[in-house]
Structures are given as C-alpha cells and as structure tokens.
Tab-separated table of C-alpha atoms in Angstrom:
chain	number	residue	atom	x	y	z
S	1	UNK	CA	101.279	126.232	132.763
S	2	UNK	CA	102.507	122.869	134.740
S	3	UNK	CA	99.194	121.829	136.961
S	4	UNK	CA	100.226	120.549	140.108
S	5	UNK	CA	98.483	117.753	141.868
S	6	UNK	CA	97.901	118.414	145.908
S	7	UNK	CA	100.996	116.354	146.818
S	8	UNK	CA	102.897	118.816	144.618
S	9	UNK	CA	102.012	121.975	146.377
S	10	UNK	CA	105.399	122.619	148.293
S	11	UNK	CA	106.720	122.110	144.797
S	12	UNK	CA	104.389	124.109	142.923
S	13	UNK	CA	105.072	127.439	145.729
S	14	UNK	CA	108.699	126.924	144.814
S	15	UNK	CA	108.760	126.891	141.040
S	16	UNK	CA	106.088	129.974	141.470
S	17	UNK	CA	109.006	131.922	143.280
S	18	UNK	CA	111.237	131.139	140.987
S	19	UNK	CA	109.104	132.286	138.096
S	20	UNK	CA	107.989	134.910	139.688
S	21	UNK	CA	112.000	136.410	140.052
S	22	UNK	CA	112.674	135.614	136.751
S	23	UNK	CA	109.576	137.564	135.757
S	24	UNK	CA	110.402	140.382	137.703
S	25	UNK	CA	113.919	140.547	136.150
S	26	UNK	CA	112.434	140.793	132.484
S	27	UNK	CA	110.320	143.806	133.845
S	28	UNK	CA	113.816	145.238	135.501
S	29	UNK	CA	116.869	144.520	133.294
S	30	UNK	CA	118.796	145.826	136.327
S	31	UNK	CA	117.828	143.809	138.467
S	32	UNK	CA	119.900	140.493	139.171
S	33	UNK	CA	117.906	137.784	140.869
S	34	UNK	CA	119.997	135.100	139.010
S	35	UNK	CA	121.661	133.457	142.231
S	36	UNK	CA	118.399	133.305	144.190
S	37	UNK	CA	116.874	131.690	140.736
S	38	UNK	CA	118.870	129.268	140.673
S	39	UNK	CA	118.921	128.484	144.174
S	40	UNK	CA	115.244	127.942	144.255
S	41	UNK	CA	115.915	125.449	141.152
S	42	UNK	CA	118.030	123.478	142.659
S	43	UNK	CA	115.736	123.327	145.668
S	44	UNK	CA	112.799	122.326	143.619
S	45	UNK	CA	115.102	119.520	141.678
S	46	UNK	CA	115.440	118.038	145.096
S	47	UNK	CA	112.118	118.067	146.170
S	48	UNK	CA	110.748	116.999	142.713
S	49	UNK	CA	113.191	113.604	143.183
S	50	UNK	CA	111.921	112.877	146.924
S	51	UNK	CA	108.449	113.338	145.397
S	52	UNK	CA	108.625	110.978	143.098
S	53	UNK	CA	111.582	108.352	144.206
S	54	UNK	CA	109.010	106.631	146.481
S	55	UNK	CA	105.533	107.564	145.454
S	56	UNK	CA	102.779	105.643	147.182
S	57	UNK	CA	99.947	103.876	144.674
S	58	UNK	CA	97.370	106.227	145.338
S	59	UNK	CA	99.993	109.359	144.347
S	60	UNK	CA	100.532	106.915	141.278
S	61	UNK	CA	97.043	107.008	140.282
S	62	UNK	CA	96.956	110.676	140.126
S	63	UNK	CA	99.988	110.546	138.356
S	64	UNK	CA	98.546	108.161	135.464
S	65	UNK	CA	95.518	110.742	135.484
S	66	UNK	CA	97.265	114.039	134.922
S	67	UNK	CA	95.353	115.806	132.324
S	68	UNK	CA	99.063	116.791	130.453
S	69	UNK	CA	100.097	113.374	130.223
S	70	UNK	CA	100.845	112.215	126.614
S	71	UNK	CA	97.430	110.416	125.459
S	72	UNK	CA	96.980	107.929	122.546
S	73	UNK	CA	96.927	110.249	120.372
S	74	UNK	CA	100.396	112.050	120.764
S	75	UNK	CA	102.193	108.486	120.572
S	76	UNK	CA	100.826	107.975	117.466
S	77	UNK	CA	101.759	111.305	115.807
S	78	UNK	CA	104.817	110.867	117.082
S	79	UNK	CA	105.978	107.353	116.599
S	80	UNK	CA	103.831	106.437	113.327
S	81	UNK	CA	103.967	107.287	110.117
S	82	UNK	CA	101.498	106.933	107.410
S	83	UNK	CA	98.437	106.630	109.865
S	84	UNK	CA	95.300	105.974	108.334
S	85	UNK	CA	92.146	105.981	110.548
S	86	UNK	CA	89.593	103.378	110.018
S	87	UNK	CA	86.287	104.012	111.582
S	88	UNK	CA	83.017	102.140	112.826
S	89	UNK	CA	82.221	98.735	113.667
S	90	UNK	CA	80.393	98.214	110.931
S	91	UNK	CA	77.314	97.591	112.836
S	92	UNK	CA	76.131	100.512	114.559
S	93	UNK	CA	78.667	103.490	115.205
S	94	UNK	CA	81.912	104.716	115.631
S	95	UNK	CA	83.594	105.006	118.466
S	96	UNK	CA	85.840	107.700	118.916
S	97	UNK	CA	86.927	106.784	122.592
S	98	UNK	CA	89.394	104.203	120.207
S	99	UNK	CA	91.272	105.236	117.508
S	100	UNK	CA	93.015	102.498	115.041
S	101	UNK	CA	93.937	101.995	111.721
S	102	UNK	CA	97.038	101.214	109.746
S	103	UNK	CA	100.192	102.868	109.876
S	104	UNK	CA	103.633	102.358	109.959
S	105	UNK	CA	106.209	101.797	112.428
S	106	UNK	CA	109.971	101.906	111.815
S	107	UNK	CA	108.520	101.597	108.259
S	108	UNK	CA	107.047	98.259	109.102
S	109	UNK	CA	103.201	97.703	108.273
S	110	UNK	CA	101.394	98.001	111.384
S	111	UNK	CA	97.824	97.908	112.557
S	112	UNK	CA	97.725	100.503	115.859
S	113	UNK	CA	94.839	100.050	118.449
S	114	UNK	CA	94.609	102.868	121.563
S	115	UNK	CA	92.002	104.445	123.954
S	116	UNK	CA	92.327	108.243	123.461
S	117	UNK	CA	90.915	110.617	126.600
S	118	UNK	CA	91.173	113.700	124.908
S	119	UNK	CA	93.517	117.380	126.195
S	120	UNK	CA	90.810	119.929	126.701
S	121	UNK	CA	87.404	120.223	127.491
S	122	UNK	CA	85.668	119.929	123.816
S	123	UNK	CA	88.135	116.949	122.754
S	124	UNK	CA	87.900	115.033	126.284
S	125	UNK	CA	83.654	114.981	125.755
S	126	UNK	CA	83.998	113.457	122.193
S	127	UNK	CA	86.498	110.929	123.318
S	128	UNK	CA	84.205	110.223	126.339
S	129	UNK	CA	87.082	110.825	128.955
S	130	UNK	CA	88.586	107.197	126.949
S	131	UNK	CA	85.894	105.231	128.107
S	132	UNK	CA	84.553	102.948	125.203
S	133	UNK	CA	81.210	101.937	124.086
S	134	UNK	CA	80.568	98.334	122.553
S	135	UNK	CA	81.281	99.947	119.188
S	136	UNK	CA	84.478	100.684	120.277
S	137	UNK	CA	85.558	97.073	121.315
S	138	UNK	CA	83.971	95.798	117.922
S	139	UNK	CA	86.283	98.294	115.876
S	140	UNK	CA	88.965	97.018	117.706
S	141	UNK	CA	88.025	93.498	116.764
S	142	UNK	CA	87.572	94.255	113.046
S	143	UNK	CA	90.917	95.981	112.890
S	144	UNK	CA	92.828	92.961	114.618
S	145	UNK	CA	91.142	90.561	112.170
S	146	UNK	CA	92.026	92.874	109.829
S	147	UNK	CA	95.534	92.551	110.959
S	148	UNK	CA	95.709	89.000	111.289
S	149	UNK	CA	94.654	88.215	107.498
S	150	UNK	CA	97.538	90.655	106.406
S	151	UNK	CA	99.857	89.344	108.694
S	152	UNK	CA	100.387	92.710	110.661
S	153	UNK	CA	101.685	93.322	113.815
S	154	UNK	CA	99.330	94.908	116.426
S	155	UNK	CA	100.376	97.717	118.412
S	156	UNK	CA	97.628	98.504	121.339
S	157	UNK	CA	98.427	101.813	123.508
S	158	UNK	CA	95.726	101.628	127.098
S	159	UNK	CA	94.719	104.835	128.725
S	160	UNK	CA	91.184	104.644	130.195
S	161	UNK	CA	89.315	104.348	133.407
S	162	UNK	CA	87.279	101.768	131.968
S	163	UNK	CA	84.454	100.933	129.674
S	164	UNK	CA	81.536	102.697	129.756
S	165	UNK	CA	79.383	102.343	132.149
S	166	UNK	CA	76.016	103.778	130.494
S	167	UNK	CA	72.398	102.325	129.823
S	168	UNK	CA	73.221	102.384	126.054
S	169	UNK	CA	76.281	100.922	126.533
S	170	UNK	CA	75.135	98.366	128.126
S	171	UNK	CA	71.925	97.627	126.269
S	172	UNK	CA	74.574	97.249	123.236
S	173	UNK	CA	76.050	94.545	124.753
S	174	UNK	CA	79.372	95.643	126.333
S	175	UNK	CA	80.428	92.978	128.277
S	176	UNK	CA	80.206	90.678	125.464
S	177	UNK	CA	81.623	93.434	123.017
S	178	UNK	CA	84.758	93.426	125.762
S	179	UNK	CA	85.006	89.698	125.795
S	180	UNK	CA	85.433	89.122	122.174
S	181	UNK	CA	87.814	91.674	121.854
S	182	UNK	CA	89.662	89.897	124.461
S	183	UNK	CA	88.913	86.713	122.877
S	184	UNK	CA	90.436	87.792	119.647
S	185	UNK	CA	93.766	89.214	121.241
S	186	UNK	CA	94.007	85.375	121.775
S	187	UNK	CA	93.941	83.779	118.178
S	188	UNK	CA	95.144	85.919	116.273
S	189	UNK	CA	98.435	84.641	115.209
S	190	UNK	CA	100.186	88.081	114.512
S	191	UNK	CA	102.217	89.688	117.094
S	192	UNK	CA	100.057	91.588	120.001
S	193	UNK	CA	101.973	93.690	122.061
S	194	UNK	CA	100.497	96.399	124.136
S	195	UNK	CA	101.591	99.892	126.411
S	196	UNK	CA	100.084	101.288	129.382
S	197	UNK	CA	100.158	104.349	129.039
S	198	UNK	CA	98.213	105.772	132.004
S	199	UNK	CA	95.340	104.197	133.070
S	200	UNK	CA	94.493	100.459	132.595
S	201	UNK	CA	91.263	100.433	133.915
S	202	UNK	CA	89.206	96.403	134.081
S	203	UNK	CA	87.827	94.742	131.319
S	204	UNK	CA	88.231	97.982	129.256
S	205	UNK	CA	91.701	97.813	129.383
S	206	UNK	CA	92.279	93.830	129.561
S	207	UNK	CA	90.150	94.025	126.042
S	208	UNK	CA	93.316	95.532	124.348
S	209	UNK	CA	96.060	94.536	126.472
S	210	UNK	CA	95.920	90.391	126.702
S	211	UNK	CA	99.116	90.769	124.773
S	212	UNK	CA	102.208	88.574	123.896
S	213	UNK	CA	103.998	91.277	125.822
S	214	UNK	CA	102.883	93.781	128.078
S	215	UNK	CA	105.055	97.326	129.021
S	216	UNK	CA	103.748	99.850	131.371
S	217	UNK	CA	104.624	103.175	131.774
S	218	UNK	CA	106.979	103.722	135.468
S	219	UNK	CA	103.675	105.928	136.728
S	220	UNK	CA	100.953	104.107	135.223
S	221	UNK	CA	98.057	101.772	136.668
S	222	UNK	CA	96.552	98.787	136.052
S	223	UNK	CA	93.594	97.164	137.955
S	224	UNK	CA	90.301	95.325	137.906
S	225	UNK	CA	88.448	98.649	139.306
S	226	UNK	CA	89.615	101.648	140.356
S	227	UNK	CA	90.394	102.630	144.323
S	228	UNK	CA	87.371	104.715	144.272
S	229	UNK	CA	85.226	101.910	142.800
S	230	UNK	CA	86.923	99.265	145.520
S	231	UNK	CA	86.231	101.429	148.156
S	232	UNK	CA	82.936	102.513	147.566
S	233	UNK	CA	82.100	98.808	147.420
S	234	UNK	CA	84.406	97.598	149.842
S	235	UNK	CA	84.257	99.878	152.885
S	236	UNK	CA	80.893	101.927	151.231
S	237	UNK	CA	82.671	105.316	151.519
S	238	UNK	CA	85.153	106.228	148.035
S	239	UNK	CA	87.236	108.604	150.122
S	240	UNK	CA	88.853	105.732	151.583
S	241	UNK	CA	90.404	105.013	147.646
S	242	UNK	CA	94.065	105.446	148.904
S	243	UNK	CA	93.557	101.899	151.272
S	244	UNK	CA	92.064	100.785	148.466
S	245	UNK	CA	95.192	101.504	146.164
S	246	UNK	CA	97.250	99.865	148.586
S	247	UNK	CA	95.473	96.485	148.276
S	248	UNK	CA	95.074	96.750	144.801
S	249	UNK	CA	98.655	96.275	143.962
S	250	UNK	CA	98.449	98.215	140.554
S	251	UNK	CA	101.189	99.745	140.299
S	252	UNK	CA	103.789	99.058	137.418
S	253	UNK	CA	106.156	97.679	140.106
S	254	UNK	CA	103.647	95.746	142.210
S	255	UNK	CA	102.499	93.909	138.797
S	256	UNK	CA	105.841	93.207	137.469
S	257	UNK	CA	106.592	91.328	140.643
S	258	UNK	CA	102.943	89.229	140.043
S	259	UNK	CA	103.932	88.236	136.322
S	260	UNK	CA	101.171	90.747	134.716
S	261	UNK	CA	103.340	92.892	133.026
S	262	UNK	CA	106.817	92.092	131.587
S	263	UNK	CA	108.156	95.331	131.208
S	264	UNK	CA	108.373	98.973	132.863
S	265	UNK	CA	109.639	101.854	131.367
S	266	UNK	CA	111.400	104.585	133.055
S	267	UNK	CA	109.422	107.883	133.195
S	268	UNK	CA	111.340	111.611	132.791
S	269	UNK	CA	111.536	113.124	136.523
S	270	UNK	CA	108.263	114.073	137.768
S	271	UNK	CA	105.945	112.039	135.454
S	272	UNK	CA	105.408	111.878	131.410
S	273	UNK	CA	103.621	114.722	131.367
S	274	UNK	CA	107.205	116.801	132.243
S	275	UNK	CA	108.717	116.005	129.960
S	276	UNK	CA	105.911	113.860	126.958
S	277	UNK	CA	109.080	114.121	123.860
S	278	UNK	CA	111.328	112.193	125.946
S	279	UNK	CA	108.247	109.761	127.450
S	280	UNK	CA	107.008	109.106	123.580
S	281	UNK	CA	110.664	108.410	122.833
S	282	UNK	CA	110.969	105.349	125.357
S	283	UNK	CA	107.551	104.283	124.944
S	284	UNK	CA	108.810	103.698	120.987
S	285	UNK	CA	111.864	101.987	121.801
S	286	UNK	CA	110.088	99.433	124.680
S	287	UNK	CA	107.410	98.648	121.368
S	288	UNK	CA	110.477	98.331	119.033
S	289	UNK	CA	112.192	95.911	121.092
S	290	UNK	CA	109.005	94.102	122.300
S	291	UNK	CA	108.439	93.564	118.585
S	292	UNK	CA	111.907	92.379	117.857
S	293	UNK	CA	111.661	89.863	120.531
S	294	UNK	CA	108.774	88.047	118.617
S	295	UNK	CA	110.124	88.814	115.092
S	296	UNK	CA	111.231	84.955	115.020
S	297	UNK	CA	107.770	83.475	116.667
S	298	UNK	CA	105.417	81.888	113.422
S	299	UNK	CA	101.494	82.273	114.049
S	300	UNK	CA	101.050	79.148	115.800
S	301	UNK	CA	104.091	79.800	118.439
S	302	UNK	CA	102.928	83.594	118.593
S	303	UNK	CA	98.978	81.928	119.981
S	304	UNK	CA	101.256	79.264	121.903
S	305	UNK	CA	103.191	82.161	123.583
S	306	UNK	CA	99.799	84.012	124.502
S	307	UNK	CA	97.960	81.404	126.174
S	308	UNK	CA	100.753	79.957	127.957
S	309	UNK	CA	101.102	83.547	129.451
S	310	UNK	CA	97.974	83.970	130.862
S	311	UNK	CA	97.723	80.642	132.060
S	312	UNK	CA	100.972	81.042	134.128
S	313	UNK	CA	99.884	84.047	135.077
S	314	UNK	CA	96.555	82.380	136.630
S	315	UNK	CA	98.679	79.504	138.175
S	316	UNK	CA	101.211	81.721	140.054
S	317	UNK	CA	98.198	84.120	141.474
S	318	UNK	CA	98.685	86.360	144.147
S	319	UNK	CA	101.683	84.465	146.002
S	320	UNK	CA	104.057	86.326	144.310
C-alpha cells in the first residue's frame, strides 16, 4: 500500500475512491464503474503533478524521508553485479549503517560505499535508521584505500540523517572518524563520485560525498543539520523546521545554483518511491556518465580536480 505523507491527503482520498470502485467491480462482475475509474485517475494525475511541480523544501524533506524510497541497498542489487561485502574496520566493529565492498559496474571493477536505513521495522534498527558509528566511517576509509591501491573507481550512494549522535559514538571518536573519511575522499587519486539519494544529512553525509562529482536525486536533501535541528537551536522550538528549510537552501535545486552539487536527476512523478525501477535506472545512468566524464583524468588531475572543487566552492559562498 502507497503511504501518503499529510500534504498528500486530497490525493490519497482520491486514489482510495478509485480503488475502492475497482474493488467493488471484482466483487460485482456486473457492475461497470470503468468511466468513473478512470475519471478519478485522471483527476489524481493532475493533482499528483501540481503536488509535486512546485514542492516547497520542507515538502522535499519529507519526500527524501519516505520510508518506500529506494535505499542503498536496492541500488546496489540493482545496478551491481558481483557485490562482495567487506565488513569491520578492523579495529573495533562493524558497522552495518554502511555497506561497501567490491563489485562491478557495467562490468568495470568498482569499490561501492552507501549509508543503508533499512525498509521495515527489524532491518531499519540494525541499520540504525542510516546513521553511522565511527566504525562505520573507518570501513569506509579502509575500503577507499583499498580502492585507491587497486586503482578502482569509488561509487558512494548518501541516505542518512546524520552520524550518530550517541555517548558510544562519540566516546569512539566520531568526529575524527568523519574527518578522515573526508580527508581520504581527498587523496585518493581514483575517481570519487557520489549520489544523494535521500537524505544528506552534515558531516555524515559530507564524509562520503566530497566527491569529484556530486548528483542528487530531484527530491533529495542536503544540509549541515536538519530543519528540526536548525530550529530547535535557532528559534528553540523544532516545529518551526519548515522556516528552517527555507533558509537552509537544501534542496537539489537551491544547491545546484550554489556550486555544491553538479548534477540533478529527474525523479518518476510523485517521488522515487512511485515508481524505485525507473528511479534506480537514472540513478545508474547519472553514475555511468559521471564516471565517463573522468575516464581521461590520471591520479594526480583526479586530486587536482577535487580540491579545486571545494575550494571554488568555498570562494563563491552563499552569493550565488
């Protein structure tokens, strides 16, 4: 069953009607409710476009958190072959808010890094709703080493709210487990190029995502805290997070225009999780032809490339 959010309620009471007529036509073969079926589809087609042709960033949040949304997890069953998991950090645990390991992608030898949230109640507690712990941020740094001695393309795929936030976590050393990772997406002298997929959530997303090129989803986020976060802090009440979204500016669109991503790809109508086969599809072809465009770069021009990005980035700030 499609879960609605509360914006989609008008929709949701229409595509209930028109279930509900088709339903009652299975029960009746007599009965003909065809016309007024597909009179209520058409109706909901329309609304479904309004919806979503202008949706503000706060209605964009709630689209990158829809619990049907393809995770991590799906892209990688669906675009790689030949996965192999590797697990731990080789120091204390494993992680399994981040998958990675090797694989292959259009039969090319890749190494794939991604948060993974979980789709149902026992999955989205061992992933830890995608947010990682230190161990998770060292994986990732033993995988892209791994990847840079084998000369291997890294493929990073970012859905999470943010690192954890816990005692452990932090007695662990997280934000020096998130700064190395972010560290080594800056020498390694592979390709890096990295997918939002939902939610890019602060230093837990920036540790996989300082990237040669950056794509985000049409309905995804990306922001150093979330609305709730900024408005708890900001105006000390989190039901104001929809200002807070506003000022943000983290939506695909908003961040394209500031330099911080370099790509967007177009989203089926009414969100990925609608339609996730056709999603996965032009998530695969965006990575393809991100990977194509460094395919000629050597390792010193692909760190070159990196740095120069983020340094632009810094000097153009918030002007844009």
């Amino acid at each position: 069953m499609t879960q609605y959010m509360d914006f989609e309620k008008p929709l949701a009471e229409i595509e209930g009607k028109a279930e509900e007529l088709r339903a009652m036509a299975k029960r009746d073969p007599g009965t003909d409710v065809t016309t007024e079926a597909q009179a209520l589809d058409a109706k909901a087609a329309k609304m479904l476009d309004d919806l979503y042709k202008n949706l503000t960033p706060w209605r964009k949040c709630q689209v990158a958190r829809h619990p049907d949304r393809p995770h991590c997890k799906d892209y990688i069953d669906a675009l790689f072959t030949e996965y192999t998991p590797l697990a731990g950090d080789r120091n204390f645990a494993d992680d399994h808010a981040v998958m990675g390991g090797l694989a292959r992608f259009n039969d090319t030898p890749v190494v794939v890094i991604g948060h993974e949230k979980g789709n149902d109640t026992k999955s989205r507690i061992e992933r830890n709703f995608g947010m990682a712990r230190p161990e998770g941020y060292r994986k990732a740094v033993r995988l892209m080493d791994m990847a840079d001695r084998f000369g291997l393309p890294v493929i990073t795929l970012v859905d999470t709210p943010g690192a954890y936030p816990g005692k452990g976590a932090e007695e662990r050393g997280q934000s020096e487990a998130i700064a190395r990772a972010t560290e080594k997406c800056l020498q390694i002298g592979v390709p890096l190029v990295s997918v939002i997929i939902g939610e890019g959530g602060s230093g837990g997303a920036v540790a996989f995502a300082t990237a040669n090129r950056v794509a985000m989803l049409e309905h995804s986020v990306y922001s150093v805290i979330s609305p709730e976060g900024c408005a708890s802090i900001l105006w000390k009440d989190a039901e104001k997070m929809r200002e807070a979204a506003e000022a943000l500016r983290l939506t695909a669109q908003d961040l394209k225009q500031l330099g911080v991503n370099d790509r967007i790809i177009p989203e089926p109508k009414g969100g990925a999780h609608r339609d996730p086969q056709t999603a996965i599809a032009s998530v695969g072809a965006m990575i393809d032809e991100m990977l194509k465009s460094l395919s000629d770069k050597d390792a010193k021009a692909l760190v070159k490339d990196r740095r120069e990005k983020y340094l632009d980035m810094g000097d153009r700030g918030l002007a844009a």
